[in-house]
Each structure stands twice: as C-alpha cells, then as structure tokens.
PDB file of C-alpha atoms and ligand atoms in Angstrom:
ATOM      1  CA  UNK A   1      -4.315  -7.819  -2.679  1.00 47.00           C
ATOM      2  CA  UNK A   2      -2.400 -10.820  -2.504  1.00 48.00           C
ATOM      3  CA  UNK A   3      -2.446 -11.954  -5.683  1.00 66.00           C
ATOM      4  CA  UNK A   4      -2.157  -9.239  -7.750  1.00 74.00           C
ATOM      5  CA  UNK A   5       1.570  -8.763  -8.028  1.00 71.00           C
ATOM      6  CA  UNK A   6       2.593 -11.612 -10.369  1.00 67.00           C
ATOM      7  CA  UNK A   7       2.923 -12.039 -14.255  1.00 57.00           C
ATOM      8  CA  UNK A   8      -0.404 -11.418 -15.190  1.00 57.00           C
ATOM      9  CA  UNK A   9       0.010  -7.473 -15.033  1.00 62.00           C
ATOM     10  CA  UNK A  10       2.496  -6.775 -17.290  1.00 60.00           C
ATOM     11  CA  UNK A  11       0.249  -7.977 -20.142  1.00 61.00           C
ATOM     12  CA  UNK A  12      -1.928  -5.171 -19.187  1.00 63.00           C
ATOM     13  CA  UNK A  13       0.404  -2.259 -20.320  1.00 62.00           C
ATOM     14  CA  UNK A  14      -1.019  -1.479 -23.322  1.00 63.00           C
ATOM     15  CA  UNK A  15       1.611   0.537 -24.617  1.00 64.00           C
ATOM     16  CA  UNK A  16       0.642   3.871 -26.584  1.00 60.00           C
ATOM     17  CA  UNK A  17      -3.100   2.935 -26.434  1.00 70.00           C
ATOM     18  CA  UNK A  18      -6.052   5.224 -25.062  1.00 77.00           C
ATOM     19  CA  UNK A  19      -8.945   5.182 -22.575  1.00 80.00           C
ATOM     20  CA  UNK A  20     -10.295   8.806 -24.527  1.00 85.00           C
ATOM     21  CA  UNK A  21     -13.674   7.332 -24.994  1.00 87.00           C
ATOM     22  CA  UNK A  22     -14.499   5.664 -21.780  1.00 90.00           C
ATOM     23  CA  UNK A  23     -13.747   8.760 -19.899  1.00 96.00           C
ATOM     24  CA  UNK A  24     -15.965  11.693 -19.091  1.00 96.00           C
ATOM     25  CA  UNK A  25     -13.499  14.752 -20.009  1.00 97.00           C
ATOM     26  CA  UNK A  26     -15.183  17.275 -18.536  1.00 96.00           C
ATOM     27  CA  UNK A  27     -15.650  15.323 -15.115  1.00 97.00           C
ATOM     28  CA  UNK A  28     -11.872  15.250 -14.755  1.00 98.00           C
ATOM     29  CA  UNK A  29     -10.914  18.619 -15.779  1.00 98.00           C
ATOM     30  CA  UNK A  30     -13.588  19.776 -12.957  1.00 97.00           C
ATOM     31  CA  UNK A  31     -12.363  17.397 -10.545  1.00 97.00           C
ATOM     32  CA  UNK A  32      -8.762  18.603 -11.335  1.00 98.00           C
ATOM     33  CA  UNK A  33      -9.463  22.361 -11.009  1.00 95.00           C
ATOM     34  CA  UNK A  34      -6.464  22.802 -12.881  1.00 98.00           C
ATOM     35  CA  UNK A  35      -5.423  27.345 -13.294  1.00 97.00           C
ATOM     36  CA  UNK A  36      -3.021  29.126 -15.029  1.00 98.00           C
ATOM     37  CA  UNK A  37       1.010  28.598 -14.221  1.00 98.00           C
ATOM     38  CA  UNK A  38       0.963  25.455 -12.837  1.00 98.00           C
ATOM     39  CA  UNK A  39       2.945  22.500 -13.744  1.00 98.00           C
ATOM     40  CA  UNK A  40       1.593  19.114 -14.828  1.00 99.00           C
ATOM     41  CA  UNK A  41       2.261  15.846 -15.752  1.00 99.00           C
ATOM     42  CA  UNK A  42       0.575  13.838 -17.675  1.00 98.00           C
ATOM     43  CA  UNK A  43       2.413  10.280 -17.218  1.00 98.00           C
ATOM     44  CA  UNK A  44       1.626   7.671 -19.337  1.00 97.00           C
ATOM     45  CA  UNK A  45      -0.383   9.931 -22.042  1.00 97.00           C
ATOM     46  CA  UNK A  46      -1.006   8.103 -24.736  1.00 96.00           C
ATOM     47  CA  UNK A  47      -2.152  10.268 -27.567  1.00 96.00           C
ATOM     48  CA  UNK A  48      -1.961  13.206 -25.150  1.00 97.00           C
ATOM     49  CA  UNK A  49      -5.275  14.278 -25.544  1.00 97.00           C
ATOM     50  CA  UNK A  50      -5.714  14.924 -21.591  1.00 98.00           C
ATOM     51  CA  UNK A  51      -2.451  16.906 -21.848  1.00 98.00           C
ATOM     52  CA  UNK A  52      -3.797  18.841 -24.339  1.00 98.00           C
ATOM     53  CA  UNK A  53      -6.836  20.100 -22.581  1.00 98.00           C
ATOM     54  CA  UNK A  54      -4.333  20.240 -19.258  1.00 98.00           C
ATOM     55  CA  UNK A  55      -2.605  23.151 -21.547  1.00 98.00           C
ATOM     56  CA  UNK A  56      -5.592  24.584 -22.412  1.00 98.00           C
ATOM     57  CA  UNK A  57      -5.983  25.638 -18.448  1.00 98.00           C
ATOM     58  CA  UNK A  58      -2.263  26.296 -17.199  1.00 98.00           C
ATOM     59  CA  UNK A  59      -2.061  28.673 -19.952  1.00 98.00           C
ATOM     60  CA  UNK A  60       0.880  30.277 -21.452  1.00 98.00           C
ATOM     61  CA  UNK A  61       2.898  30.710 -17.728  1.00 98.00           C
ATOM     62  CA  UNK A  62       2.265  26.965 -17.307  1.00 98.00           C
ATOM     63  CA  UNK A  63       3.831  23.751 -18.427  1.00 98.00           C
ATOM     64  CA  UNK A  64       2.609  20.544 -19.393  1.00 98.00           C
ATOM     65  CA  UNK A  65       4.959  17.624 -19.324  1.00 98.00           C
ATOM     66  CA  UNK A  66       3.610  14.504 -21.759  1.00 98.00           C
ATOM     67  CA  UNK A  67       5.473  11.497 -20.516  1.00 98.00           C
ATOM     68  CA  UNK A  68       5.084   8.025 -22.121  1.00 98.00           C
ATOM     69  CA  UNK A  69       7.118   4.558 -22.625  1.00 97.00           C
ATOM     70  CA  UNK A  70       6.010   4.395 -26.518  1.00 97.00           C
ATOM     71  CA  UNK A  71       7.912   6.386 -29.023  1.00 97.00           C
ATOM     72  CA  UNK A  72       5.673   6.173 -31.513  1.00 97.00           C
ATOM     73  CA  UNK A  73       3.073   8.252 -29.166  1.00 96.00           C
ATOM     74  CA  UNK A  74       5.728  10.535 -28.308  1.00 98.00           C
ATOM     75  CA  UNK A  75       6.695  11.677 -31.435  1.00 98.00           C
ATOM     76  CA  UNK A  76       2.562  12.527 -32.941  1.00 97.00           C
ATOM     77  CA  UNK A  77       2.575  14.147 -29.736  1.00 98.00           C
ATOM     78  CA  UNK A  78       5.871  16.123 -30.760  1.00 98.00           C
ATOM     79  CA  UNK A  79       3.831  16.956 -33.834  1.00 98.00           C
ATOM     80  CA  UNK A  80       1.371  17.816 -33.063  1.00 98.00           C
ATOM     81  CA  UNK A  81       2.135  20.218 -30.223  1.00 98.00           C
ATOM     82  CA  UNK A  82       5.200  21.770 -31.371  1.00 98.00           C
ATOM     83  CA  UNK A  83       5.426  25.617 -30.287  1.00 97.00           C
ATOM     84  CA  UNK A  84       2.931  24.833 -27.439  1.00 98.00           C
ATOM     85  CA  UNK A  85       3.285  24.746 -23.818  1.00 98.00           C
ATOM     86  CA  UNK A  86       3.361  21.391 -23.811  1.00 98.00           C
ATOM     87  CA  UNK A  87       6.390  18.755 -23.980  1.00 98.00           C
ATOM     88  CA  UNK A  88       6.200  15.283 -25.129  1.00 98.00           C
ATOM     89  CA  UNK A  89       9.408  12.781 -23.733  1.00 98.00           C
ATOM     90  CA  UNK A  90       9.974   9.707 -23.678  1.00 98.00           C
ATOM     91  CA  UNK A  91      10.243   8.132 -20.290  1.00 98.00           C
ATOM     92  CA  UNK A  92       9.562   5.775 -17.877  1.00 98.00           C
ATOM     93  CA  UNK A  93       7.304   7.482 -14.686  1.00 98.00           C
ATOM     94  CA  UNK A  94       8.813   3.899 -12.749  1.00 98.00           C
ATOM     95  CA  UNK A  95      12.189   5.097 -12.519  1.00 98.00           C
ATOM     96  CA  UNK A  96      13.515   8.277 -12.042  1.00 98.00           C
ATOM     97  CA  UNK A  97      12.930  10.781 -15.173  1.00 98.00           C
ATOM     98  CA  UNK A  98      14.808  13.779 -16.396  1.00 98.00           C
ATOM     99  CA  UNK A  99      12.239  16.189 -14.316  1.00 98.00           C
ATOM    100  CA  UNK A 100      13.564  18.181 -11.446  1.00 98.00           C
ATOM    101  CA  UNK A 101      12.883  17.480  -7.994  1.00 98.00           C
ATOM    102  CA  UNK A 102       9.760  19.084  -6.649  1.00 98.00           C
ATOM    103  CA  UNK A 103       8.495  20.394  -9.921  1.00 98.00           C
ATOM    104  CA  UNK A 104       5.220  19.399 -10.441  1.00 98.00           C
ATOM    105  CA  UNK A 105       1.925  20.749  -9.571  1.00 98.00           C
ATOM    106  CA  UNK A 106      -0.315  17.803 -10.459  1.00 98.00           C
ATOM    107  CA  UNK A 107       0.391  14.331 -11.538  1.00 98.00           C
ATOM    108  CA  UNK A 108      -1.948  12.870 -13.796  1.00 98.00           C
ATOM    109  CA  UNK A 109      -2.279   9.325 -14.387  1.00 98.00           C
ATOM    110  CA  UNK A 110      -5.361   7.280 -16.330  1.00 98.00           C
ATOM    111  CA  UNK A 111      -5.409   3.618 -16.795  1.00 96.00           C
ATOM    112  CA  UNK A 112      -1.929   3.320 -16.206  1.00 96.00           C
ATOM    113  CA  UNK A 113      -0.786   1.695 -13.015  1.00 96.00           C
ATOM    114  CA  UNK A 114      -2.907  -0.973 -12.810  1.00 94.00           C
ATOM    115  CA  UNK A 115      -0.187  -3.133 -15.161  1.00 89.00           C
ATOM    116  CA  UNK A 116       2.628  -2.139 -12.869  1.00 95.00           C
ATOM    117  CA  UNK A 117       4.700  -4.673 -11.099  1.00 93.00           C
ATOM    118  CA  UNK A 118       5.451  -4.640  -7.287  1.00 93.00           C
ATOM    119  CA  UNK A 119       8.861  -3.576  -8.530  1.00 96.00           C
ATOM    120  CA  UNK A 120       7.698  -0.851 -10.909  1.00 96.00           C
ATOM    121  CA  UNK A 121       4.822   0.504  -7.946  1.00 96.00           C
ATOM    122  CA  UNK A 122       6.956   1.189  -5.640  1.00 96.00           C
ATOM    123  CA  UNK A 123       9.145   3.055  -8.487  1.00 98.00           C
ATOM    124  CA  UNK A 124       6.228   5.041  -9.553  1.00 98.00           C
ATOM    125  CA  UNK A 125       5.619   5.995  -5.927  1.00 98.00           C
ATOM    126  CA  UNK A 126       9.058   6.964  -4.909  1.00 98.00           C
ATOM    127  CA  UNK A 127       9.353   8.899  -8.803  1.00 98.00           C
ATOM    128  CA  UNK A 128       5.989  11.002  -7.317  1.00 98.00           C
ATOM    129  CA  UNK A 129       7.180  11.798  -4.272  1.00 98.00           C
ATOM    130  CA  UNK A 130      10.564  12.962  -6.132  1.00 98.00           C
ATOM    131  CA  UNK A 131       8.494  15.423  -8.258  1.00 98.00           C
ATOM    132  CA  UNK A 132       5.349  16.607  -6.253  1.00 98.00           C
ATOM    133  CA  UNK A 133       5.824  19.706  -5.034  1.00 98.00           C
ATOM    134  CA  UNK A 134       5.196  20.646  -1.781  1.00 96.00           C
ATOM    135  CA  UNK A 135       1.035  20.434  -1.567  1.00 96.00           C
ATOM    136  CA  UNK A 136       1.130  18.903  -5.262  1.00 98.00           C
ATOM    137  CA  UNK A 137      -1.383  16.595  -5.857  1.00 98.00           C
ATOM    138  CA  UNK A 138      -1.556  12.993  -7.742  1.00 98.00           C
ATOM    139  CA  UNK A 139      -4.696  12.182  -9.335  1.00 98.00           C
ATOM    140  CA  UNK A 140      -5.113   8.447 -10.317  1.00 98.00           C
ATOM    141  CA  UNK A 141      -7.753   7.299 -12.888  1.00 98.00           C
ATOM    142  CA  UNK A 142      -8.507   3.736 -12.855  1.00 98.00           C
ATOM    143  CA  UNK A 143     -11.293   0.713 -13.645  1.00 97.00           C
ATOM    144  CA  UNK A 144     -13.563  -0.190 -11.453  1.00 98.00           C
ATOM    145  CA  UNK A 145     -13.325  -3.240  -9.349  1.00 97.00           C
ATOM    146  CA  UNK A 146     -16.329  -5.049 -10.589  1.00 96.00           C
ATOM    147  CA  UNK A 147     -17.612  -6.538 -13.349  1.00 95.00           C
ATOM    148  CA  UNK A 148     -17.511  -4.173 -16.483  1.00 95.00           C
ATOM    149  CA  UNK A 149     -17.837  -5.392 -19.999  1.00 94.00           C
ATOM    150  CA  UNK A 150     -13.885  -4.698 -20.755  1.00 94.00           C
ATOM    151  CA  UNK A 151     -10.573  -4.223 -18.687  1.00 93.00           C
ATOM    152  CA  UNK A 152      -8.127  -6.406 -17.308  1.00 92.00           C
ATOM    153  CA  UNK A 153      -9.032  -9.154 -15.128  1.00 92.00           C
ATOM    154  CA  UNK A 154     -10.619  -7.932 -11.476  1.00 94.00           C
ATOM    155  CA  UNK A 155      -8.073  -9.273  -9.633  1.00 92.00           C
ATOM    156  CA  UNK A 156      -5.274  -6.807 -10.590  1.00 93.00           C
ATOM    157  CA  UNK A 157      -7.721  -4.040 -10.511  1.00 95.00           C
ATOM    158  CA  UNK A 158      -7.649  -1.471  -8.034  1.00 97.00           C
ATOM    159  CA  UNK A 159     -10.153  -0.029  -5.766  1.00 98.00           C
ATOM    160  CA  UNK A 160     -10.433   3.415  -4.502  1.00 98.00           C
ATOM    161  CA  UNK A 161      -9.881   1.616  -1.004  1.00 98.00           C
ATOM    162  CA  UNK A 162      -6.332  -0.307  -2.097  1.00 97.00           C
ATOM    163  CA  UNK A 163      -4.894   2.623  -3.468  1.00 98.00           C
ATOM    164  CA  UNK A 164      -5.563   4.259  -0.353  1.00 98.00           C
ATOM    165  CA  UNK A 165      -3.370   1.565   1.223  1.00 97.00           C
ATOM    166  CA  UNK A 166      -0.773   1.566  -0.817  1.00 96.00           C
ATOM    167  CA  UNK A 167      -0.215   5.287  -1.306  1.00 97.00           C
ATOM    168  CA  UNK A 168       1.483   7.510   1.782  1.00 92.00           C
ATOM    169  CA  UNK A 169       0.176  10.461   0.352  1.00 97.00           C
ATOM    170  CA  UNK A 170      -3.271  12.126   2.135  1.00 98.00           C
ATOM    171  CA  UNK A 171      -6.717  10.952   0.260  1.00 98.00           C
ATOM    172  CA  UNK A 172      -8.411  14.372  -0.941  1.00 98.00           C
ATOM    173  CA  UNK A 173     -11.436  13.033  -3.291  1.00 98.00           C
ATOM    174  CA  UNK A 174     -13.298  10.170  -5.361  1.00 98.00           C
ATOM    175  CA  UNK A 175     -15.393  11.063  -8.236  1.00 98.00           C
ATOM    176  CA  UNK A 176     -17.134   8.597 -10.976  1.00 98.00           C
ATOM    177  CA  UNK A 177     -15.003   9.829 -14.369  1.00 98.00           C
ATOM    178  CA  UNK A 178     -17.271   7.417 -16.976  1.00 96.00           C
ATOM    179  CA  UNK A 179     -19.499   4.209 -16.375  1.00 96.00           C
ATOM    180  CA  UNK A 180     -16.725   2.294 -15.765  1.00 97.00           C
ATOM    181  CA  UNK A 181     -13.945   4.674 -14.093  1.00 98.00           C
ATOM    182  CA  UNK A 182     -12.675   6.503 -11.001  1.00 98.00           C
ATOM    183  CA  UNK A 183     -10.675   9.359 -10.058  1.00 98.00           C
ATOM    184  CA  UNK A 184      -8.601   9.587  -6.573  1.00 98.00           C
ATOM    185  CA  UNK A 185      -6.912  12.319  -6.321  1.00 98.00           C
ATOM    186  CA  UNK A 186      -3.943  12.604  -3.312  1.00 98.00           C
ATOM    187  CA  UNK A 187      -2.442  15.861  -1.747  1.00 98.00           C
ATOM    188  CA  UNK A 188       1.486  15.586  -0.640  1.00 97.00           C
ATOM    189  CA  UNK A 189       1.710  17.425   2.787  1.00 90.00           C
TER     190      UNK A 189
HETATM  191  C1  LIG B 201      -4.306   2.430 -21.498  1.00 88.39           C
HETATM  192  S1  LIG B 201      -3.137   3.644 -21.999  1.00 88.39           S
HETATM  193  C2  LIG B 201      -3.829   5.128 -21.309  1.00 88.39           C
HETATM  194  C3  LIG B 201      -3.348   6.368 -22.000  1.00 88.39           C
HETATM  195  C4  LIG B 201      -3.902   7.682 -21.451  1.00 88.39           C
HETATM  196  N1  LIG B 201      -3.472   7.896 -20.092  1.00 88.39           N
HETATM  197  C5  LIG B 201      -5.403   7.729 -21.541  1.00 88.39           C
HETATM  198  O1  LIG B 201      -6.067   7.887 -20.516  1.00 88.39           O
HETATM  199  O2  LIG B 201      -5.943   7.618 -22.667  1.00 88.39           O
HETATM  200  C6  LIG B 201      -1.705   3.374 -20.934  1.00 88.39           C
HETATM  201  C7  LIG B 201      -0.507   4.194 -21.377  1.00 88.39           C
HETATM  202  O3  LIG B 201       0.511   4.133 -20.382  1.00 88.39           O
HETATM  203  C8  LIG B 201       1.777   3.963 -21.016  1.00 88.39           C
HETATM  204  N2  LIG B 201       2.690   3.385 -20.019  1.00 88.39           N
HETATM  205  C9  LIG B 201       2.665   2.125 -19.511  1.00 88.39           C
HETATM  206  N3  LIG B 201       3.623   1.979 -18.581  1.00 88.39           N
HETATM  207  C10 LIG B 201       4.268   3.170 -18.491  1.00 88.39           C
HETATM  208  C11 LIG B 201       5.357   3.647 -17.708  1.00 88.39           C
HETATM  209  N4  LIG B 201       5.980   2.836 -16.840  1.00 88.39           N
HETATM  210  N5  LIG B 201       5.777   4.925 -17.859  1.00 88.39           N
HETATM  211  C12 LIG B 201       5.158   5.735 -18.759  1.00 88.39           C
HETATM  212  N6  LIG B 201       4.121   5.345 -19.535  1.00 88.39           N
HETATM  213  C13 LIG B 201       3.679   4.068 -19.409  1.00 88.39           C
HETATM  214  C14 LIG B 201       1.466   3.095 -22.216  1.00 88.39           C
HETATM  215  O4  LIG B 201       2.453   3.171 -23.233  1.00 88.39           O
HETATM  216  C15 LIG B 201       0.130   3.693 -22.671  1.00 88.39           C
HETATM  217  O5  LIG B 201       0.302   4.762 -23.557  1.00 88.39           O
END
C-alpha cells in the first residue's frame, strides 16, 4: 500500500456524484439487516438515495443522518426529505462532525474513502470510532481491486484485505454488492 497515499487520490473525490447504478440495492440492504429505531449514517451520500431506503427500515423511532461535503447535494436532499426521519447536513465525516459521541448504530459508507488522504483516513477512522456505538457497525462499500471498465486507478483502490489492515475495528462480513463492488462490514467491540 505504499504508494497509495500521495496526490493522486484527492482527484478521486467526486464530490456530490453517485455510484446508484453500479450497486445492487437490495444486496446491501440484506447485508445491512438494518430494523426499526436504530441510528444511521449515511456519510458521504450523494443524492441520498441509500439513506432513503435506510429510512424506509429504521422506521419512524429511527434516525437517518445524510452527511455530505457538497451543498448542492445537501440541500435536494433537504427537499426532498423534509418532514422525514431523515436529516441531510453538511459535513465533513474526516473531522469531527456535529453528531454526539456514541450515537450511531451503523455507518454507511459507498465509494467514498478510497479518495481520502493519509491525513483525512486516519480522520475518518478516529470520527467512527467517536460515533459508533458500543457494538455499532461500519459497513464500507468500495471497487474492486482489479481491472474493471471504470474507477480510479488500481493502485489507490482498496481490497477487502487492506481495509482489514488499516481498520482496528473486528471484520464481520464480505459480500459482492454489483459486478464491480464490495461490502465489508466491521463490528466495534
Ligand atoms: C462517488 S460519490 C458516492 C455517493 C454515494 N455514497 C453513493 O454510493 O452513490 C462520493 C461522495 O462522497 C462525498 N465526499 C467525499 N469526501 C467526503 C468527506 N470527507 N465527507 C463527506 N462526504 C464526502 C462526495 O461529495 C460524494 O457525494
């Protein structure tokens, strides 16, 4: 992984963009197992369609928190989801957000990290830890490492296997979420 921490991932932060049709939906929300009341975060949403179906699940005693770095997301989101269970904000999941401390039930984060920094990672990670409650979980979606006929260069891809590394919190499943995607999810103990 020794090369992937230099300038080439920041150009891979697509700001407010989406990954809705490379990803199998339904394979994630099964993979999530997602019930009523709980809390979840949905950093770096885009157009908030996983947070969406997230609310569709945790119901009217849960909460779904819709956190992205583009405004202009942010406020469709706002929009469109005004009176719902869900809450759109404007934020940075690298640095420490307005969310309390041991909040959150599930993190949820697709075809985010993979433009982070060294700097920024180790934000994200500590800004997790900060939120997860105890036994919340942190479900990563991400590229495959290998060739695929779009995506950022393989070399600043992650595999299921790096993230492992790089993440203190205990490995609780892979699945395939599309042709060209993963989902790890991680349990805080
Ligand atoms: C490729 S899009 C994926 C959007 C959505 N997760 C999906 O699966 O369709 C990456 C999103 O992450 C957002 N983003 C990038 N860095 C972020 C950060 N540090 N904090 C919050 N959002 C971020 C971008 O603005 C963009 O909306």
């Amino acid at each position: 992984m020794s090369d992937r921490w230099n300038a080439e991932n920041l150009k891979h932060r697509h700001r407010g963009k989406s990954s809705e049709r490379h990803l199998n939906k339904n394979a994630i929300l099964a993979g999530l197992m997602i019930g009523p009341g709980q809390v979840v975060l949905d950093a770096g949403c885009g157009n908030g369609y996983m947070a969406k179906e997230f609310a569709r699940l945790t119901g009217k005693t849960g909460k779904v928190y819709a956190l992205d770095t583009d405004s202009t997301s942010i406020e469709v989101l706002k929009s469109e989801t005004e009176g719902t269970t869900i809450e759109p904000f404007v934020g940075d999941i690298t640095e420490e957000t307005r969310l309390s401390a041991s909040s959150i039930d599930l993190i949820y984060v697709a075809t985010v990290i993979h433009g982070f920094s060294r700097t920024e990672m180790e934000g994200f990670l500590k800004e997790a830890d900060r939120l997860m409650k105890p036994n919340g979980r942190l479900a990563i979606v991400e590229i495959k490492k290998e060739d695929t006929p779009f995506g950022p260069p393989l070399h600043i891809r992650f595999s299921p296997e790096e993230l492992k590394q790089l993440i203190s919190f205990t490995p609780t499943q892979l699945i395939d979420v599309g042709q060209f995607f993963y989902m790890q999810t991680f349990k805080k103990e």
